[in-house]
mmCIF file of C-alpha atoms in Angstrom:
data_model
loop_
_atom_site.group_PDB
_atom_site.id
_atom_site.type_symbol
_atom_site.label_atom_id
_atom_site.label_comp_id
_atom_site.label_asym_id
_atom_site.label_seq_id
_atom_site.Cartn_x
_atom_site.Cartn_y
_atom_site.Cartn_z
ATOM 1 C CA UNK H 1363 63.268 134.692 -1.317
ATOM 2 C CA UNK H 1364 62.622 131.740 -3.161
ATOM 3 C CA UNK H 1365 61.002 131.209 -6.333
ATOM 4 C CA UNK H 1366 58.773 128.205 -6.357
ATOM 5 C CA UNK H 1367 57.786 129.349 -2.888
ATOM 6 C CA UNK H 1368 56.841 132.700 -4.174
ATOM 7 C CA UNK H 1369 55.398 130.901 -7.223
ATOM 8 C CA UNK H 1370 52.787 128.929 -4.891
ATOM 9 C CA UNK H 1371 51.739 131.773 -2.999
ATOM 10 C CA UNK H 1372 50.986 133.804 -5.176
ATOM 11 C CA UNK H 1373 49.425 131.079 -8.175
ATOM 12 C CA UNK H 1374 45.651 131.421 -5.959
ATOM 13 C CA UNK H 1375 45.810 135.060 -5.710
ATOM 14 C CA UNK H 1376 46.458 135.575 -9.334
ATOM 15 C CA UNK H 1377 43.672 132.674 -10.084
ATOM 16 C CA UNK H 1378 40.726 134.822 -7.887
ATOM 17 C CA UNK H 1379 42.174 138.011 -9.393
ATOM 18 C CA UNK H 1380 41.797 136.675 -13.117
ATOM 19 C CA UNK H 1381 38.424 134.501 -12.618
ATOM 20 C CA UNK H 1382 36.664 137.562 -11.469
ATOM 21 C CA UNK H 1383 38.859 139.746 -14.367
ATOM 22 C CA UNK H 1384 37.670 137.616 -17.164
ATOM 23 C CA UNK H 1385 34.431 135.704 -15.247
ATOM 24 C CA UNK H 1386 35.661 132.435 -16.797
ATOM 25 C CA UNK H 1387 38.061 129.751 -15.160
ATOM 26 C CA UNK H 1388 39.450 128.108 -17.820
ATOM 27 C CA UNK H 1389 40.390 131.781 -19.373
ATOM 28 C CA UNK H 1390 41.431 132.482 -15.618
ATOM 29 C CA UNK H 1391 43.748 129.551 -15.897
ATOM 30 C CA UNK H 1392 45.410 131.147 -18.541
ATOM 31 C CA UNK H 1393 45.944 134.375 -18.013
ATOM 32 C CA UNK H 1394 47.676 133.051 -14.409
ATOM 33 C CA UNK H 1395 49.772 130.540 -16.393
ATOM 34 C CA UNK H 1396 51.107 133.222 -18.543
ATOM 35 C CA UNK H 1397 51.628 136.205 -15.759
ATOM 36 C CA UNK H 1398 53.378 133.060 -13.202
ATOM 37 C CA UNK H 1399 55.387 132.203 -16.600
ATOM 38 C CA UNK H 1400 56.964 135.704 -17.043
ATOM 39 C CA UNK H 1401 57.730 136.080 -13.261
ATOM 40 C CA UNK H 1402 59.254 132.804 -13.600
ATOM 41 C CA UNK H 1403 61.176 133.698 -17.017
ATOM 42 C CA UNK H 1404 62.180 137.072 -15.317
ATOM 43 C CA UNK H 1405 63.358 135.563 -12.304
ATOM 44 C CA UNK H 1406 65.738 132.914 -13.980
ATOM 45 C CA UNK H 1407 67.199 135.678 -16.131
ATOM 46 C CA UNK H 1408 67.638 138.893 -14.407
ATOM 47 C CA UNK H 1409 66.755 137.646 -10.864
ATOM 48 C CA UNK H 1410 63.466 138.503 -8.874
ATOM 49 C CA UNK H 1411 62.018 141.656 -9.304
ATOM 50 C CA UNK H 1412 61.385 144.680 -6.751
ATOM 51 C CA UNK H 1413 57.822 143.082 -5.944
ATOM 52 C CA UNK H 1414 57.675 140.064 -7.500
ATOM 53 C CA UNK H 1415 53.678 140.526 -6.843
ATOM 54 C CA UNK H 1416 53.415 143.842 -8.883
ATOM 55 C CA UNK H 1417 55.366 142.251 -11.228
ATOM 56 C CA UNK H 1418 52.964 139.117 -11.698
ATOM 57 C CA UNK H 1419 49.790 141.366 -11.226
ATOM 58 C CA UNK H 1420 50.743 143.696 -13.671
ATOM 59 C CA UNK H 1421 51.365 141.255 -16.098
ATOM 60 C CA UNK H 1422 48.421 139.295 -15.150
ATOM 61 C CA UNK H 1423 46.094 142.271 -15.322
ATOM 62 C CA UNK H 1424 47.349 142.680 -18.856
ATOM 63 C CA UNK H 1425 46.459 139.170 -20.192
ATOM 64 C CA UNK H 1426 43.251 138.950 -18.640
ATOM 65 C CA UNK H 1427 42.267 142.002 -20.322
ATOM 66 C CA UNK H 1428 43.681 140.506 -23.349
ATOM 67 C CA UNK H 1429 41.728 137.115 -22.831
ATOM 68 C CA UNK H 1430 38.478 139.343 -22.223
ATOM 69 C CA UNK H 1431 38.797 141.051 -25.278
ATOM 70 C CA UNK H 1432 39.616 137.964 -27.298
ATOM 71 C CA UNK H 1433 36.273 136.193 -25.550
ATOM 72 C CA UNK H 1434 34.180 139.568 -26.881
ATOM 73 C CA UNK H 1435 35.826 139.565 -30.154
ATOM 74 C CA UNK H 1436 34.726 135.482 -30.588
ATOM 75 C CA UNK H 1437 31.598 135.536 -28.792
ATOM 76 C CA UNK H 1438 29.495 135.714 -32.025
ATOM 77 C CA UNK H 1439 31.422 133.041 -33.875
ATOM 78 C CA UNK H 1440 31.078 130.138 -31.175
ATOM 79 C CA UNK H 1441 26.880 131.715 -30.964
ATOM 80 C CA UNK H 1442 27.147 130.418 -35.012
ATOM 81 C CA UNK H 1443 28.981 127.642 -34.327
ATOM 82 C CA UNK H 1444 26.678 126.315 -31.459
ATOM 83 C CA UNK H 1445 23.503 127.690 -32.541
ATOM 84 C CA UNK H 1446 23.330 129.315 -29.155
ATOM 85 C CA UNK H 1447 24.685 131.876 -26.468
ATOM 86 C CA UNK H 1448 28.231 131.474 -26.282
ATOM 87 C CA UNK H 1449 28.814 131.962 -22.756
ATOM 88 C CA UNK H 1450 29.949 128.856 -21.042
ATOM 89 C CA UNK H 1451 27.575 128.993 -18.533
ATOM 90 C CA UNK H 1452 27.692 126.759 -15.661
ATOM 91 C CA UNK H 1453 29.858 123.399 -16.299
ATOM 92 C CA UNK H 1454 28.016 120.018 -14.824
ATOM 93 C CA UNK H 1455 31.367 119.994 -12.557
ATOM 94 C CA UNK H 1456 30.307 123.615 -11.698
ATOM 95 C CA UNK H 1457 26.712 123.009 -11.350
ATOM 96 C CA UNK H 1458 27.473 120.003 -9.316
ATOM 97 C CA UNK H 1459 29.332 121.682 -6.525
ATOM 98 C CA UNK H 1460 26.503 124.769 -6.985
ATOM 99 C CA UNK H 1461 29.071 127.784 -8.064
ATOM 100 C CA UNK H 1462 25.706 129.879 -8.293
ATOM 101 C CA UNK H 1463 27.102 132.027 -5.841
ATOM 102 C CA UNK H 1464 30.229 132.681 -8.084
ATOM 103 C CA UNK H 1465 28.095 133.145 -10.683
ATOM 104 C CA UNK H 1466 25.819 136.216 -8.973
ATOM 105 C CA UNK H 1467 29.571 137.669 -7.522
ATOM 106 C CA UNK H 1468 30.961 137.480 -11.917
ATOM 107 C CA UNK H 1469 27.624 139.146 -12.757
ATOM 108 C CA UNK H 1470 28.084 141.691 -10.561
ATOM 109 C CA UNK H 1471 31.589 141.985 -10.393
ATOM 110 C CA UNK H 1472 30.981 142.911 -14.708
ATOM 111 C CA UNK H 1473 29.083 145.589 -13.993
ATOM 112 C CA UNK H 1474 31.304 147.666 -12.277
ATOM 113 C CA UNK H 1475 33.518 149.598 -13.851
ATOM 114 C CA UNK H 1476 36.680 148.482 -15.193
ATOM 115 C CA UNK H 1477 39.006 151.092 -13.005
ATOM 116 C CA UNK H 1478 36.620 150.012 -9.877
ATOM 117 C CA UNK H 1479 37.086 146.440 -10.291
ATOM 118 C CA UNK H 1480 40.483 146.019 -10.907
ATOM 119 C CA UNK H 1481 41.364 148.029 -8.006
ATOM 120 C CA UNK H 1482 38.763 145.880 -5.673
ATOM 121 C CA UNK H 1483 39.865 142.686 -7.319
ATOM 122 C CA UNK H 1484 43.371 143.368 -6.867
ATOM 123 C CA UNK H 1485 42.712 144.235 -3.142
ATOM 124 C CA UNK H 1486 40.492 141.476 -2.563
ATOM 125 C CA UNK H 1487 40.988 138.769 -4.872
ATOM 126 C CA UNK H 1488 44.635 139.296 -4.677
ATOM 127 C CA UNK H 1489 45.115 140.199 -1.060
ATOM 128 C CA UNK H 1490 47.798 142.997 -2.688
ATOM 129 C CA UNK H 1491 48.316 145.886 -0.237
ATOM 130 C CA UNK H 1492 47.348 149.652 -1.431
ATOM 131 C CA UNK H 1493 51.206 150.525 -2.328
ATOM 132 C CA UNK H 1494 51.102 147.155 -4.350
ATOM 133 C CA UNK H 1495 47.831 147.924 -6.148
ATOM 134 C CA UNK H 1496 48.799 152.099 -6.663
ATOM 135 C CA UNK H 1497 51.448 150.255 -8.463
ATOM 136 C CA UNK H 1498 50.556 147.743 -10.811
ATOM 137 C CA UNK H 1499 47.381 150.192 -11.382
ATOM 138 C CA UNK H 1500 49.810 153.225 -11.730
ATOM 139 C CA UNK H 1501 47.406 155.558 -9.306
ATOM 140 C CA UNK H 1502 48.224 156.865 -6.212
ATOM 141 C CA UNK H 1503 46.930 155.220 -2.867
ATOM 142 C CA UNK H 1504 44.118 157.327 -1.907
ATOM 143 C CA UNK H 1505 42.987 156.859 -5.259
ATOM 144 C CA UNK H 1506 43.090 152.757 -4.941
ATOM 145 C CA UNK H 1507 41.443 153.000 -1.225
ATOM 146 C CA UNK H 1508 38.584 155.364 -3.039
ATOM 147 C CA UNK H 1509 38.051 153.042 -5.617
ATOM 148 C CA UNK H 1510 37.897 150.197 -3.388
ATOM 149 C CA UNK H 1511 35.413 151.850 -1.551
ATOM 150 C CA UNK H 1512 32.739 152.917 -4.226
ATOM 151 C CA UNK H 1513 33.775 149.293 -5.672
ATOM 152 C CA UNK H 1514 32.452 147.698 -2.415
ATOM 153 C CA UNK H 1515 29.210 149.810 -1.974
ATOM 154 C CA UNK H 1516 28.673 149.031 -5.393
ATOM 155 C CA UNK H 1517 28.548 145.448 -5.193
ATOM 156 C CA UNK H 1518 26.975 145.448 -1.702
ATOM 157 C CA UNK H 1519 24.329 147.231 -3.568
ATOM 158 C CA UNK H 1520 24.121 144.548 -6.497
ATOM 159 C CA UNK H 1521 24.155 141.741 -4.789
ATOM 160 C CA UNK H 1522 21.647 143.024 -2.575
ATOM 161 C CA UNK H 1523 19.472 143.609 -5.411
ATOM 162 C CA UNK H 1524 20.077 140.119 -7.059
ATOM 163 C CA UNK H 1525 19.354 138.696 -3.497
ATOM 164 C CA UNK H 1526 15.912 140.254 -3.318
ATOM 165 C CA UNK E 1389 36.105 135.574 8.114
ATOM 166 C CA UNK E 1390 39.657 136.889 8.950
ATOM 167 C CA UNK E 1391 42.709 136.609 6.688
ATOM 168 C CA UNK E 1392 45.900 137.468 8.433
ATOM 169 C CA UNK E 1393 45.231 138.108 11.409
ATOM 170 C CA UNK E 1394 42.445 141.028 10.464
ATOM 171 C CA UNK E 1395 39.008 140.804 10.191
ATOM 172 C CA UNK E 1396 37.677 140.794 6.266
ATOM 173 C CA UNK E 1397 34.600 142.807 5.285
ATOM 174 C CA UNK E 1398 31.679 140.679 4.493
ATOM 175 C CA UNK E 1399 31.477 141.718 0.698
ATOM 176 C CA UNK E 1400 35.073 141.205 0.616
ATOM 177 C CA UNK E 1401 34.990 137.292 2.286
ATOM 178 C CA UNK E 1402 32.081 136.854 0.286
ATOM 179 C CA UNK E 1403 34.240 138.184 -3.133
ATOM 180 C CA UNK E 1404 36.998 136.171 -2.282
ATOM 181 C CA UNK E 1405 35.221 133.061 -1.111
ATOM 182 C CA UNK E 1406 33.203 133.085 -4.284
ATOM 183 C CA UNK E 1407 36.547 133.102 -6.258
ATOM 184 C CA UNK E 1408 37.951 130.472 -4.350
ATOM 185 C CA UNK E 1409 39.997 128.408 -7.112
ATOM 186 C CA UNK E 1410 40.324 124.384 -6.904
ATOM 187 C CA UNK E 1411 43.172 123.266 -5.610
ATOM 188 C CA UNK E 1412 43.867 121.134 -8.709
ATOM 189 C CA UNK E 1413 43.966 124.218 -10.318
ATOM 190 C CA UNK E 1414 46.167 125.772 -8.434
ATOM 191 C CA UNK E 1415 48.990 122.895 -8.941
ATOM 192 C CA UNK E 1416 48.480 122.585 -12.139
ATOM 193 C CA UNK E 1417 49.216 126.322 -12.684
ATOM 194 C CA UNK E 1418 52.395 126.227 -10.085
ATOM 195 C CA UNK E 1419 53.491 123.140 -12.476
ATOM 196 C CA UNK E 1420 53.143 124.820 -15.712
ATOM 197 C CA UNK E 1421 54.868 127.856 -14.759
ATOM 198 C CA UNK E 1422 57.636 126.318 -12.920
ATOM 199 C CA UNK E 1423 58.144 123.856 -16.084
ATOM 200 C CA UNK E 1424 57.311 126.143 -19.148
ATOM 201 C CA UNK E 1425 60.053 127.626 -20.565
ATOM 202 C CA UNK E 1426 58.817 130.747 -22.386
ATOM 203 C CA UNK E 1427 59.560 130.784 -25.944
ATOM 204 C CA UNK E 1428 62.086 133.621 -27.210
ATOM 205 C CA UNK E 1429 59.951 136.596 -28.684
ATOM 206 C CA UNK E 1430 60.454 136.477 -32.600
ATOM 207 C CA UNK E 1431 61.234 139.776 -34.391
ATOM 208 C CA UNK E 1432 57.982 141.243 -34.889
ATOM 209 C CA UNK E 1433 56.673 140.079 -38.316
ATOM 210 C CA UNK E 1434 56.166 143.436 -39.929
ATOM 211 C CA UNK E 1435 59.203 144.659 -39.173
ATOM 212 C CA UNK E 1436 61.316 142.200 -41.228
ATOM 213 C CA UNK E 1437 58.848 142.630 -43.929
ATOM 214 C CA UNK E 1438 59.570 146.354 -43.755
ATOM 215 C CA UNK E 1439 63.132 145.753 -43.561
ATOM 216 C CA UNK E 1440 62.785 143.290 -46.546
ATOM 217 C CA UNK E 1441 61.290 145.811 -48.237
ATOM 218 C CA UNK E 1442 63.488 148.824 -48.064
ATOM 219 C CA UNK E 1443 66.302 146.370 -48.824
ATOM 220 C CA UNK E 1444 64.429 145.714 -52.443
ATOM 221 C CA UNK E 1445 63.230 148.962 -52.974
ATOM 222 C CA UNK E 1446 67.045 150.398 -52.107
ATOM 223 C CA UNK E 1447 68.286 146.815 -54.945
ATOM 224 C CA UNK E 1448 65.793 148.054 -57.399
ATOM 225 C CA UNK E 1449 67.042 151.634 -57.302
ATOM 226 C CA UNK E 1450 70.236 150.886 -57.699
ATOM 227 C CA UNK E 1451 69.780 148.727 -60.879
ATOM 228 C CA UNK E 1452 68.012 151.474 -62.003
ATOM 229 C CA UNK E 1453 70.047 154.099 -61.504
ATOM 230 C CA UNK E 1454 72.661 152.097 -63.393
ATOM 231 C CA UNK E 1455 70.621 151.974 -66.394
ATOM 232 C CA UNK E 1456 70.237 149.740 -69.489
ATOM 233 C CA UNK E 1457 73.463 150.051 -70.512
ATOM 234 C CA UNK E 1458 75.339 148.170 -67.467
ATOM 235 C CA UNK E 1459 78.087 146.573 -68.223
ATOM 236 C CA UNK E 1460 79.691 149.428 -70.908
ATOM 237 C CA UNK E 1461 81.897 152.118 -70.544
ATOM 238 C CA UNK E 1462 81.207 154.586 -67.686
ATOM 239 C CA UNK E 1463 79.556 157.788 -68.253
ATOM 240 C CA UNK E 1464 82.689 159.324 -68.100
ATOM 241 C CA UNK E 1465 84.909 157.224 -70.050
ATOM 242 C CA UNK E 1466 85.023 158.205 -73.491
ATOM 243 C CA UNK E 1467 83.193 155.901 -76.525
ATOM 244 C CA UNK E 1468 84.805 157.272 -79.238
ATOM 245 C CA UNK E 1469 87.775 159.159 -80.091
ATOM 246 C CA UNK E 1470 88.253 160.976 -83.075
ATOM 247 C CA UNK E 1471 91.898 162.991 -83.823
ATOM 248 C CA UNK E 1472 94.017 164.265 -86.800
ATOM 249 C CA UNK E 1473 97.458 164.370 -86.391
ATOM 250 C CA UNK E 1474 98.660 166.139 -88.939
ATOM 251 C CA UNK E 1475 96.507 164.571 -92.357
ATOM 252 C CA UNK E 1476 95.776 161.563 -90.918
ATOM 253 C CA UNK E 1477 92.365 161.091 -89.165
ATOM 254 C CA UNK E 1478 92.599 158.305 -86.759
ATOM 255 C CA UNK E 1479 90.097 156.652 -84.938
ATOM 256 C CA UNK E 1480 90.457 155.415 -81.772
ATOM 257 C CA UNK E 1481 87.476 153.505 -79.406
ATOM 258 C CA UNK E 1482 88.201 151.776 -75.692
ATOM 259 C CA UNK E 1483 89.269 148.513 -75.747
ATOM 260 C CA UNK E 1484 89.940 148.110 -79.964
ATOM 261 C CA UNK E 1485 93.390 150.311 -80.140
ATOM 262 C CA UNK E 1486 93.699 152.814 -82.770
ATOM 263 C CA UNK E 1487 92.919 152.533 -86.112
ATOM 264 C CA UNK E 1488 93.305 155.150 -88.957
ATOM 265 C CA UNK E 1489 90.503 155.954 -90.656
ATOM 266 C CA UNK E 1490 92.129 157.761 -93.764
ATOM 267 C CA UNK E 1491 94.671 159.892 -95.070
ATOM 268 C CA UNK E 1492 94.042 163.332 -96.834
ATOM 269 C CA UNK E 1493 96.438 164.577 -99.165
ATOM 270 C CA UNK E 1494 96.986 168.317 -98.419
ATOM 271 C CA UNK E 1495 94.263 170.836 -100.622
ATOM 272 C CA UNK E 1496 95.374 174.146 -98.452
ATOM 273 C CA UNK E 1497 98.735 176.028 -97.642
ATOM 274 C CA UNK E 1498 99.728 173.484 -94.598
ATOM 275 C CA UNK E 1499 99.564 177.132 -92.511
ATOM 276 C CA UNK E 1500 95.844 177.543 -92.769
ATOM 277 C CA UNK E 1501 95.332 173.853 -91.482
ATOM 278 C CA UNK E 1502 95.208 173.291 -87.315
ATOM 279 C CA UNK E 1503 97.913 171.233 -86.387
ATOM 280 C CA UNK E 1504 95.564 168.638 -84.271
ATOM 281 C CA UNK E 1505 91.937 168.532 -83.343
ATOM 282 C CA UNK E 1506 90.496 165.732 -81.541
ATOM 283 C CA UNK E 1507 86.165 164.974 -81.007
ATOM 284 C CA UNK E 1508 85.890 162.953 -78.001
ATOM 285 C CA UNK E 1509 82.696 161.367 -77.628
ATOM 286 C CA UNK E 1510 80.629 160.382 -74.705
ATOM 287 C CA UNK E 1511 77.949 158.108 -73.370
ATOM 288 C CA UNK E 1512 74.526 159.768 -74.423
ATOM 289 C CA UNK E 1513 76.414 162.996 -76.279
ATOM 290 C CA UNK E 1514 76.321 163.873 -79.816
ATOM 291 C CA UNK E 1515 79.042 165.583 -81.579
#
């Protein structure tokens, strides 16, 4: 197996995973950077890991929730420092290409809950099998596939509703 | 929408479409990682301020313990020594030799005199 090859494959995965994790790209950026970084780190020292995807995930997962918490914790100082809401919001690149679908899929996506959506976004968004995702989430399998499930209805539901 | 072969769920395609990251993005990540070279992990900052601190706090009770006095005899040694040999007293303190302090003719029988005592003292005794 080959690093840089694993490297590319799995940099998108990790990007969907952690955009819909922390509902902001340049944070998703990040958090990506940092979990490819360690695989990368771990790889040239010890050699690849067991699942060199649970290894990035797991480390990605951790991050993002890190970057999450960090964007809560400063929310109210850039709201001061801009005189307004601190979320990003839509970029004019964003806006330009008309991301509003991504945006309804982050809203939603944030109001599941946080065992539901990391088990859906590390099914979906990072196209991780349910052995992979029982592991980085440290749950058994029919526990990820029952997540997944009431994950999905869930956000059928709320996107229905934000359709309508 | 399939993805390997298997046909996605339409919340699932729409998910992962809607999460769809540039491509620029993508490199950019691949680059950084495959460049970066992660920065050893520093000891953790509070615990060489603990360990600084138990080193001082172990200096400080050492000097202490030692006491105000450092530098003089040890506890043990003796500070001053005070004999008779015979009728003459004589004086002796570490470090200065022996010195006699006086001579007493004999008042008393010399049988109802001891033939030698000898006060020895100590750091922090009285006699």
């Amino acid at each position: 197996m080959e690093m840089e090859a694993t490297v590319r494959e799995l940099a998108p995965r990790l990007l969907r995973f952690c955009l819909g994790r922390v509902g902001a790209e340049d944070l998703a950026e990040e958090a990506s950077q940092e979990a490819l970084s360690a695989l990368v780190d771990r790889w040239r020292r010890h050699g690849p890991p067991d699942s060199p995807e649970a290894f990035a995930f797991a480390v990605a997962r951790r991050r993002a929730g890190r970057v999450a918490f960090r964007r809560r914790l400063t929310a109210p100082l850039g709201m001061l420092r801009n005189g307004h809401d601190a979320d990003p919001g839509p970029s004019p690149e964003v806006r330009a290409v008309s991301r509003d679908r991504l945006h309804r899929t982050l809203a939603a996506i944030r109001r599941l809950s946080g065992s539901e959506r990391d088990a859906l976004l590390l099914v979906v968004a990072g196209e991780l099998s349910t052995a992979e995702t029982a592991r980085v989430l440290g749950i058994s399998r029919s526990a990820v596939k029952m997540r997944v499930q009431r994950a999905r209805a869930h956000l059928v539901r709320m996107l229905e509703e934000g359709r309508s | 929408m399939t993805r390997n072969g298997r046909r996605i769920p339409d919340p699932d395609a729409r998910l992962w479409q809607s999460l769809e990251p540039e491509p620029g993005t993508v490199e950019r990540v691949v680059l950084g990682a495959l460049a970066a070279r992660r920065p050893r992990r520093a000891p953790h900052a509070g615990w060489v301020a603990a360990a600084l601190a138990l080193v001082l706090a172990v200096g400080a009770l050492a000097l202490w313990q030692q006491g105000p006095g450092a530098g003089g005899p040890a506890p043990n040694q003796p500070r001053i020594s005070i004999a008779n040999v015979g009728d003459v007293v004589v004086v002796r303190r570490p470090g200065q030799g022996a010195r006699l302090l006086r001579s007493v003719p004999p008042v008393e029988p010399r049988e109802a005199r001891p033939g030698r005592i000898q006060i020895i003292l100590r750091k922090g005794e009285s006699p």
